[in-house]
Amino acid sequence: MTSEFSLPLSRRQTLIAGATVSLAMAAPAFAARAKPTDTFKGASPMAEEFVTTKDGVEIYFKDWGPRDAQVIHFHHGWPLSSDDWDNQMLFFLSHGYRVVAHDRRGHGRSSQVSEGNDMDHYAADANAVVEHLDLRNAVHIGHSTGGGEVARYVARYGQPQGRVAKAILVSSVPPIMVKTESNPDGTPIAVFNGYREALAANRAQFYLDVASGPFYGFNRPGAKISQGVIDNWWRQGMEGGAKNHYDGIKAFSETDQTDDLKAFRVPTLVTQGTDDQVVPYKDASLLQHKLIKDSVLKLYDGYPHGMLTVHADVINPDLLAFIKG
């Protein structure tokens, strides 16, 4: 709340101020030892956890690992944040990689701006992070909507700039999800209208229903349900902006990325579970493999949309094998 005596803080200022207060209250002994110039060797200072895009949006990112190591850049799904990649980031970090992930605009800790909730801006925001960190020879991995972001980033920015080594699309939305005359096997628009109605009516309940149901396949008989996984999905979703997520439904369902996929000239792994109840694999990974020249297709029998989380023990080594191969 503002008054004549105060000014509104930016999202970056709010987070930094909160962290400062917490440190001051909780760790006086540490504060006495630490100095403003103290940083981990080779690590980026805290001020670089945000980059401001050309249209003034603050994009939050994580950047862990050796500066001179092979880079893996992760792109998260809707309506989540870079936190959804924690398992993979720690896994690849333990194998000597430098791992980077960012929160899409309107998601996680990034600015909840009103406009620009579309694939063009998503890709441009990813490029802003890449250029800010000067990432080269990077592997870009996208899940779901993040796969669409990767497709547009690679085709429009990364590949022309020579910054991309490989790409991985996991349970991703391209080439286009919605049913059209040219995509007769797509998902009817009524399904996505239902998403919008549920989000607008009760976003908190809608996100709980998605996480506890089709996203991880927890609605299947005999499924091993994890309340922690459900709660973490809900937490990430509610941290983002309602309008950003509402507009994002159109972005991930109606954006035709056929030309993006056709433009790929980097080694690409396309992977998905055959029991994906969110993005049907026959209208996604099978078409991606067909459109991307010389791509590798790997399907997992019976795995759900959120297989990166519930089957990380299987998926992570397979991703590593492709990256190293």
mmCIF file of C-alpha atoms in Angstrom, residues 24-311:
data_model
loop_
_atom_site.group_PDB
_atom_site.id
_atom_site.type_symbol
_atom_site.label_atom_id
_atom_site.label_comp_id
_atom_site.label_asym_id
_atom_site.label_seq_id
_atom_site.Cartn_x
_atom_site.Cartn_y
_atom_site.Cartn_z
ATOM 1 C CA ALA A 24 19.664 -9.005 9.464
ATOM 2 C CA MET A 25 17.194 -10.587 11.879
ATOM 3 C CA ALA A 26 18.223 -14.219 11.551
ATOM 4 C CA ALA A 27 21.997 -14.206 11.194
ATOM 5 C CA PRO A 28 23.814 -11.395 13.030
ATOM 6 C CA ALA A 29 26.963 -13.515 13.407
ATOM 7 C CA PHE A 30 27.073 -14.219 9.695
ATOM 8 C CA ALA A 31 26.378 -10.578 8.918
ATOM 9 C CA ALA A 32 29.368 -9.584 11.015
ATOM 10 C CA ARG A 33 31.654 -11.854 9.005
ATOM 11 C CA ALA A 34 30.216 -11.126 5.552
ATOM 12 C CA LYS A 35 31.214 -8.093 3.539
ATOM 13 C CA PRO A 36 29.351 -6.464 0.647
ATOM 14 C CA THR A 37 32.067 -7.649 -1.734
ATOM 15 C CA ASP A 38 31.973 -11.285 -0.601
ATOM 16 C CA THR A 39 30.960 -13.666 -3.432
ATOM 17 C CA PHE A 40 31.565 -17.269 -4.274
ATOM 18 C CA LYS A 41 34.483 -17.761 -6.606
ATOM 19 C CA GLY A 42 33.333 -17.484 -10.185
ATOM 20 C CA ALA A 43 29.707 -16.876 -9.211
ATOM 21 C CA SER A 44 27.487 -14.016 -10.252
ATOM 22 C CA PRO A 45 26.665 -11.375 -7.590
ATOM 23 C CA MET A 46 23.124 -11.296 -6.212
ATOM 24 C CA ALA A 47 22.275 -8.148 -8.187
ATOM 25 C CA GLU A 48 22.408 -10.223 -11.353
ATOM 26 C CA GLU A 49 19.456 -12.397 -10.389
ATOM 27 C CA PHE A 50 17.272 -10.151 -12.540
ATOM 28 C CA VAL A 51 17.636 -8.845 -16.059
ATOM 29 C CA THR A 52 15.466 -6.044 -17.436
ATOM 30 C CA THR A 53 14.126 -6.591 -20.958
ATOM 31 C CA LYS A 54 13.865 -3.940 -23.667
ATOM 32 C CA ASP A 55 10.212 -3.358 -22.737
ATOM 33 C CA GLY A 56 11.054 -2.910 -19.059
ATOM 34 C CA VAL A 57 10.124 -6.322 -17.659
ATOM 35 C CA GLU A 58 12.199 -7.757 -14.814
ATOM 36 C CA ILE A 59 13.021 -11.404 -15.486
ATOM 37 C CA TYR A 60 14.285 -13.474 -12.571
ATOM 38 C CA PHE A 61 16.873 -16.169 -13.224
ATOM 39 C CA LYS A 62 19.093 -18.710 -11.480
ATOM 40 C CA ASP A 63 22.669 -19.308 -12.605
ATOM 41 C CA TRP A 64 24.538 -22.086 -10.805
ATOM 42 C CA GLY A 65 27.826 -23.834 -11.467
ATOM 43 C CA PRO A 66 31.242 -23.190 -13.022
ATOM 44 C CA ARG A 67 31.349 -20.242 -15.431
ATOM 45 C CA ASP A 68 33.442 -22.203 -17.944
ATOM 46 C CA ALA A 69 31.292 -25.365 -17.962
ATOM 47 C CA GLN A 70 28.815 -26.523 -20.600
ATOM 48 C CA VAL A 71 25.576 -24.566 -20.107
ATOM 49 C CA ILE A 72 22.124 -26.116 -19.802
ATOM 50 C CA HIS A 73 19.285 -23.578 -19.905
ATOM 51 C CA PHE A 74 15.889 -24.752 -18.643
ATOM 52 C CA HIS A 75 12.494 -23.343 -19.738
ATOM 53 C CA HIS A 76 9.529 -24.168 -17.484
ATOM 54 C CA GLY A 77 5.914 -25.012 -18.203
ATOM 55 C CA TRP A 78 2.659 -23.140 -17.542
ATOM 56 C CA PRO A 79 1.835 -21.804 -14.932
ATOM 57 C CA LEU A 80 4.990 -22.725 -13.021
ATOM 58 C CA SER A 81 8.433 -21.218 -12.461
ATOM 59 C CA SER A 82 12.105 -22.109 -12.672
ATOM 60 C CA ASP A 83 11.625 -23.956 -9.349
ATOM 61 C CA ASP A 84 10.021 -26.757 -11.322
ATOM 62 C CA TRP A 85 13.504 -27.610 -12.615
ATOM 63 C CA ASP A 86 15.142 -27.949 -9.180
ATOM 64 C CA ASN A 87 15.603 -31.706 -9.520
ATOM 65 C CA GLN A 88 17.207 -31.473 -12.962
ATOM 66 C CA MET A 89 19.343 -28.460 -12.048
ATOM 67 C CA LEU A 90 20.821 -30.217 -9.024
ATOM 68 C CA PHE A 91 21.340 -33.394 -11.054
ATOM 69 C CA PHE A 92 23.237 -31.685 -13.856
ATOM 70 C CA LEU A 93 25.107 -29.457 -11.432
ATOM 71 C CA SER A 94 26.418 -32.620 -9.757
ATOM 72 C CA HIS A 95 27.695 -33.748 -13.164
ATOM 73 C CA GLY A 96 29.744 -30.594 -13.655
ATOM 74 C CA TYR A 97 27.397 -28.515 -15.791
ATOM 75 C CA ARG A 98 26.479 -24.858 -15.455
ATOM 76 C CA VAL A 99 22.705 -24.660 -15.099
ATOM 77 C CA VAL A 100 20.497 -21.659 -15.814
ATOM 78 C CA ALA A 101 16.732 -21.250 -15.483
ATOM 79 C CA HIS A 102 14.469 -18.222 -15.535
ATOM 80 C CA ASP A 103 10.908 -17.367 -14.555
ATOM 81 C CA ARG A 104 8.813 -16.454 -17.583
ATOM 82 C CA ARG A 105 7.230 -12.994 -17.460
ATOM 83 C CA GLY A 106 4.209 -13.084 -15.174
ATOM 84 C CA HIS A 107 5.414 -16.314 -13.585
ATOM 85 C CA GLY A 108 7.337 -16.922 -10.376
ATOM 86 C CA ARG A 109 9.384 -13.920 -9.329
ATOM 87 C CA SER A 110 9.366 -12.080 -12.654
ATOM 88 C CA SER A 111 7.264 -8.967 -13.273
ATOM 89 C CA GLN A 112 3.509 -9.462 -13.527
ATOM 90 C CA VAL A 113 3.104 -7.137 -16.499
ATOM 91 C CA SER A 114 -0.214 -6.796 -18.287
ATOM 92 C CA GLU A 115 1.031 -7.237 -21.841
ATOM 93 C CA GLY A 116 3.385 -9.458 -23.793
ATOM 94 C CA ASN A 117 2.076 -12.819 -22.613
ATOM 95 C CA ASP A 118 2.817 -14.564 -25.897
ATOM 96 C CA MET A 119 5.484 -16.764 -27.484
ATOM 97 C CA ASP A 120 7.240 -13.863 -29.190
ATOM 98 C CA HIS A 121 7.840 -12.089 -25.878
ATOM 99 C CA TYR A 122 8.602 -15.353 -24.059
ATOM 100 C CA ALA A 123 11.398 -16.087 -26.550
ATOM 101 C CA ALA A 124 12.664 -12.503 -26.429
ATOM 102 C CA ASP A 125 12.780 -12.650 -22.618
ATOM 103 C CA ALA A 126 14.763 -15.898 -22.752
ATOM 104 C CA ASN A 127 17.133 -14.237 -25.189
ATOM 105 C CA ALA A 128 17.557 -11.316 -22.780
ATOM 106 C CA VAL A 129 18.795 -13.756 -20.128
ATOM 107 C CA VAL A 130 21.105 -15.477 -22.614
ATOM 108 C CA GLU A 131 22.629 -12.225 -23.817
ATOM 109 C CA HIS A 132 22.943 -10.840 -20.290
ATOM 110 C CA LEU A 133 24.935 -13.907 -19.224
ATOM 111 C CA ASP A 134 26.579 -14.227 -22.669
ATOM 112 C CA LEU A 135 25.699 -17.931 -22.792
ATOM 113 C CA ARG A 136 27.273 -19.873 -25.647
ATOM 114 C CA ASN A 137 27.270 -23.506 -26.730
ATOM 115 C CA ALA A 138 24.167 -23.989 -24.575
ATOM 116 C CA VAL A 139 21.701 -26.858 -24.429
ATOM 117 C CA HIS A 140 18.139 -25.542 -24.168
ATOM 118 C CA ILE A 141 15.569 -27.809 -22.511
ATOM 119 C CA GLY A 142 11.885 -26.891 -22.494
ATOM 120 C CA HIS A 143 8.933 -28.595 -20.841
ATOM 121 C CA SER A 144 5.372 -28.090 -22.091
ATOM 122 C CA THR A 145 4.917 -24.342 -22.753
ATOM 123 C CA GLY A 146 8.645 -24.051 -22.160
ATOM 124 C CA GLY A 147 9.111 -26.300 -25.179
ATOM 125 C CA GLY A 148 7.257 -23.749 -27.265
ATOM 126 C CA GLU A 149 9.494 -21.063 -25.818
ATOM 127 C CA VAL A 150 12.569 -23.102 -26.748
ATOM 128 C CA ALA A 151 11.282 -23.663 -30.282
ATOM 129 C CA ARG A 152 10.791 -19.957 -30.916
ATOM 130 C CA TYR A 153 14.017 -18.987 -29.137
ATOM 131 C CA VAL A 154 16.126 -21.457 -31.114
ATOM 132 C CA ALA A 155 14.582 -20.519 -34.459
ATOM 133 C CA ARG A 156 14.556 -16.754 -33.953
ATOM 134 C CA TYR A 157 17.547 -16.026 -31.691
ATOM 135 C CA GLY A 158 19.784 -18.861 -30.548
ATOM 136 C CA GLN A 159 20.413 -20.572 -33.866
ATOM 137 C CA PRO A 160 21.021 -17.390 -35.935
ATOM 138 C CA GLN A 161 23.367 -16.123 -33.201
ATOM 139 C CA GLY A 162 25.230 -19.445 -33.053
ATOM 140 C CA ARG A 163 24.605 -19.819 -29.305
ATOM 141 C CA VAL A 164 22.769 -23.174 -29.265
ATOM 142 C CA ALA A 165 24.509 -26.550 -29.169
ATOM 143 C CA LYS A 166 21.473 -28.813 -28.731
ATOM 144 C CA ALA A 167 17.764 -28.636 -27.897
ATOM 145 C CA ILE A 168 15.455 -30.927 -25.931
ATOM 146 C CA LEU A 169 11.661 -30.735 -26.059
ATOM 147 C CA VAL A 170 9.899 -32.537 -23.197
ATOM 148 C CA SER A 171 6.104 -33.023 -23.326
ATOM 149 C CA SER A 172 6.035 -29.835 -25.365
ATOM 150 C CA VAL A 173 3.169 -27.935 -26.980
ATOM 151 C CA PRO A 174 4.404 -27.332 -30.576
ATOM 152 C CA PRO A 175 3.509 -27.369 -33.353
ATOM 153 C CA ILE A 176 0.014 -26.263 -32.249
ATOM 154 C CA MET A 177 -2.397 -27.712 -29.702
ATOM 155 C CA VAL A 178 -5.803 -26.367 -30.691
ATOM 156 C CA LYS A 179 -7.961 -28.113 -33.264
ATOM 157 C CA THR A 180 -8.126 -26.245 -36.578
ATOM 158 C CA GLU A 181 -8.836 -27.101 -40.205
ATOM 159 C CA SER A 182 -5.118 -27.678 -40.735
ATOM 160 C CA ASN A 183 -4.803 -29.528 -37.389
ATOM 161 C CA PRO A 184 -7.926 -31.722 -37.277
ATOM 162 C CA ASP A 185 -6.545 -33.990 -34.551
ATOM 163 C CA GLY A 186 -5.912 -31.110 -32.154
ATOM 164 C CA THR A 187 -7.644 -30.359 -28.858
ATOM 165 C CA PRO A 188 -11.023 -28.569 -29.255
ATOM 166 C CA ILE A 189 -11.040 -24.879 -28.312
ATOM 167 C CA ALA A 190 -13.784 -25.657 -25.782
ATOM 168 C CA VAL A 191 -11.185 -27.391 -23.599
ATOM 169 C CA PHE A 192 -9.041 -24.267 -23.423
ATOM 170 C CA ASN A 193 -12.097 -22.087 -22.862
ATOM 171 C CA GLY A 194 -12.802 -24.352 -19.910
ATOM 172 C CA TYR A 195 -9.305 -23.677 -18.576
ATOM 173 C CA ARG A 196 -9.958 -19.947 -18.799
ATOM 174 C CA GLU A 197 -13.318 -20.205 -17.079
ATOM 175 C CA ALA A 198 -11.916 -22.337 -14.249
ATOM 176 C CA LEU A 199 -8.937 -20.013 -13.760
ATOM 177 C CA ALA A 200 -11.117 -16.907 -13.634
ATOM 178 C CA ALA A 201 -13.663 -18.497 -11.300
ATOM 179 C CA ASN A 202 -11.301 -20.032 -8.727
ATOM 180 C CA ARG A 203 -7.655 -20.150 -9.757
ATOM 181 C CA ALA A 204 -6.503 -21.719 -6.483
ATOM 182 C CA GLN A 205 -8.903 -24.650 -6.779
ATOM 183 C CA PHE A 206 -8.219 -25.072 -10.491
ATOM 184 C CA TYR A 207 -4.489 -25.372 -9.876
ATOM 185 C CA LEU A 208 -5.060 -27.852 -7.076
ATOM 186 C CA ASP A 209 -7.246 -29.950 -9.370
ATOM 187 C CA VAL A 210 -4.674 -29.954 -12.183
ATOM 188 C CA ALA A 211 -1.771 -30.916 -9.929
ATOM 189 C CA SER A 212 -3.663 -33.623 -8.046
ATOM 190 C CA GLY A 213 -5.168 -35.025 -11.239
ATOM 191 C CA PRO A 214 -3.967 -35.196 -14.854
ATOM 192 C CA PHE A 215 -0.644 -33.332 -14.695
ATOM 193 C CA TYR A 216 1.229 -36.109 -12.874
ATOM 194 C CA GLY A 217 -1.220 -38.886 -13.617
ATOM 195 C CA PHE A 218 -2.294 -38.983 -9.990
ATOM 196 C CA ASN A 219 -5.851 -39.631 -11.207
ATOM 197 C CA ARG A 220 -4.822 -43.005 -12.617
ATOM 198 C CA PRO A 221 -5.615 -46.219 -10.681
ATOM 199 C CA GLY A 222 -2.710 -47.313 -8.524
ATOM 200 C CA ALA A 223 -0.808 -44.032 -8.909
ATOM 201 C CA LYS A 224 1.692 -43.224 -6.144
ATOM 202 C CA ILE A 225 0.478 -39.797 -5.022
ATOM 203 C CA SER A 226 2.837 -37.243 -3.514
ATOM 204 C CA GLN A 227 1.180 -34.422 -1.575
ATOM 205 C CA GLY A 228 4.464 -32.547 -1.584
ATOM 206 C CA VAL A 229 4.571 -32.563 -5.382
ATOM 207 C CA ILE A 230 0.961 -31.343 -5.533
ATOM 208 C CA ASP A 231 1.608 -28.576 -3.015
ATOM 209 C CA ASN A 232 4.762 -27.466 -4.802
ATOM 210 C CA TRP A 233 2.933 -27.216 -8.143
ATOM 211 C CA TRP A 234 0.167 -25.175 -6.478
ATOM 212 C CA ARG A 235 2.727 -22.927 -4.762
ATOM 213 C CA GLN A 236 4.496 -22.137 -8.011
ATOM 214 C CA GLY A 237 1.254 -21.468 -9.847
ATOM 215 C CA MET A 238 -0.145 -19.117 -7.224
ATOM 216 C CA GLU A 239 3.106 -17.143 -7.133
ATOM 217 C CA GLY A 240 2.499 -15.976 -10.705
ATOM 218 C CA GLY A 241 -0.013 -13.481 -12.061
ATOM 219 C CA ALA A 242 -3.623 -14.408 -12.859
ATOM 220 C CA LYS A 243 -3.775 -12.299 -16.030
ATOM 221 C CA ASN A 244 -0.432 -13.611 -17.240
ATOM 222 C CA HIS A 245 -1.613 -17.175 -16.780
ATOM 223 C CA TYR A 246 -4.996 -16.428 -18.365
ATOM 224 C CA ASP A 247 -3.358 -14.932 -21.455
ATOM 225 C CA GLY A 248 -0.797 -17.719 -21.460
ATOM 226 C CA ILE A 249 -3.491 -20.283 -22.254
ATOM 227 C CA LYS A 250 -3.891 -18.704 -25.688
ATOM 228 C CA ALA A 251 -0.126 -18.542 -26.095
ATOM 229 C CA PHE A 252 0.479 -22.242 -25.458
ATOM 230 C CA SER A 253 -2.618 -23.560 -27.231
ATOM 231 C CA GLU A 254 -3.088 -21.372 -30.305
ATOM 232 C CA THR A 255 0.434 -20.424 -31.401
ATOM 233 C CA ASP A 256 1.378 -22.187 -34.632
ATOM 234 C CA GLN A 257 5.062 -23.096 -34.364
ATOM 235 C CA THR A 258 5.337 -25.302 -37.417
ATOM 236 C CA ASP A 259 7.853 -22.964 -39.049
ATOM 237 C CA ASP A 260 9.910 -22.769 -35.847
ATOM 238 C CA LEU A 261 10.319 -26.543 -35.813
ATOM 239 C CA LYS A 262 11.134 -26.696 -39.518
ATOM 240 C CA ALA A 263 13.917 -24.159 -38.966
ATOM 241 C CA PHE A 264 15.811 -26.335 -36.439
ATOM 242 C CA ARG A 265 19.339 -27.291 -37.526
ATOM 243 C CA VAL A 266 20.746 -28.346 -34.151
ATOM 244 C CA PRO A 267 20.698 -31.861 -32.646
ATOM 245 C CA THR A 268 17.321 -32.202 -30.964
ATOM 246 C CA LEU A 269 15.765 -34.752 -28.631
ATOM 247 C CA VAL A 270 11.969 -34.984 -28.636
ATOM 248 C CA THR A 271 10.544 -36.897 -25.691
ATOM 249 C CA GLN A 272 7.151 -37.471 -24.078
ATOM 250 C CA GLY A 273 5.029 -39.947 -22.159
ATOM 251 C CA THR A 274 2.283 -41.871 -23.941
ATOM 252 C CA ASP A 275 -0.174 -41.226 -21.088
ATOM 253 C CA ASP A 276 0.175 -37.441 -21.270
ATOM 254 C CA GLN A 277 -3.331 -36.176 -20.443
ATOM 255 C CA VAL A 278 -2.408 -32.516 -20.912
ATOM 256 C CA VAL A 279 -0.569 -32.472 -24.261
ATOM 257 C CA PRO A 280 -1.571 -35.529 -26.350
ATOM 258 C CA TYR A 281 1.659 -37.016 -27.684
ATOM 259 C CA LYS A 282 0.296 -37.928 -31.123
ATOM 260 C CA ASP A 283 -0.402 -34.249 -31.786
ATOM 261 C CA ALA A 284 2.846 -33.076 -30.197
ATOM 262 C CA SER A 285 6.031 -35.147 -30.000
ATOM 263 C CA LEU A 286 5.230 -37.291 -33.043
ATOM 264 C CA LEU A 287 4.714 -34.167 -35.154
ATOM 265 C CA GLN A 288 7.742 -32.432 -33.655
ATOM 266 C CA HIS A 289 9.907 -35.388 -34.645
ATOM 267 C CA LYS A 290 8.486 -35.275 -38.158
ATOM 268 C CA LEU A 291 9.100 -31.534 -38.551
ATOM 269 C CA ILE A 292 12.555 -31.265 -36.952
ATOM 270 C CA LYS A 293 15.224 -32.551 -39.295
ATOM 271 C CA ASP A 294 17.268 -35.453 -37.921
ATOM 272 C CA SER A 295 15.656 -35.256 -34.477
ATOM 273 C CA VAL A 296 15.700 -38.149 -32.011
ATOM 274 C CA LEU A 297 12.345 -39.349 -30.629
ATOM 275 C CA LYS A 298 12.025 -41.134 -27.294
ATOM 276 C CA LEU A 299 8.622 -42.088 -25.908
ATOM 277 C CA TYR A 300 7.963 -43.416 -22.407
ATOM 278 C CA ASP A 301 5.121 -45.893 -22.172
ATOM 279 C CA GLY A 302 2.477 -44.797 -19.676
ATOM 280 C CA TYR A 303 4.349 -41.739 -18.396
ATOM 281 C CA PRO A 304 2.351 -38.555 -17.595
ATOM 282 C CA HIS A 305 2.823 -34.925 -18.585
ATOM 283 C CA GLY A 306 4.855 -34.203 -15.443
ATOM 284 C CA MET A 307 7.196 -37.126 -15.968
ATOM 285 C CA LEU A 308 10.260 -34.978 -15.278
ATOM 286 C CA THR A 309 9.192 -34.864 -11.633
ATOM 287 C CA VAL A 310 7.636 -38.249 -10.934
ATOM 288 C CA HIS A 311 10.083 -40.204 -13.109
#
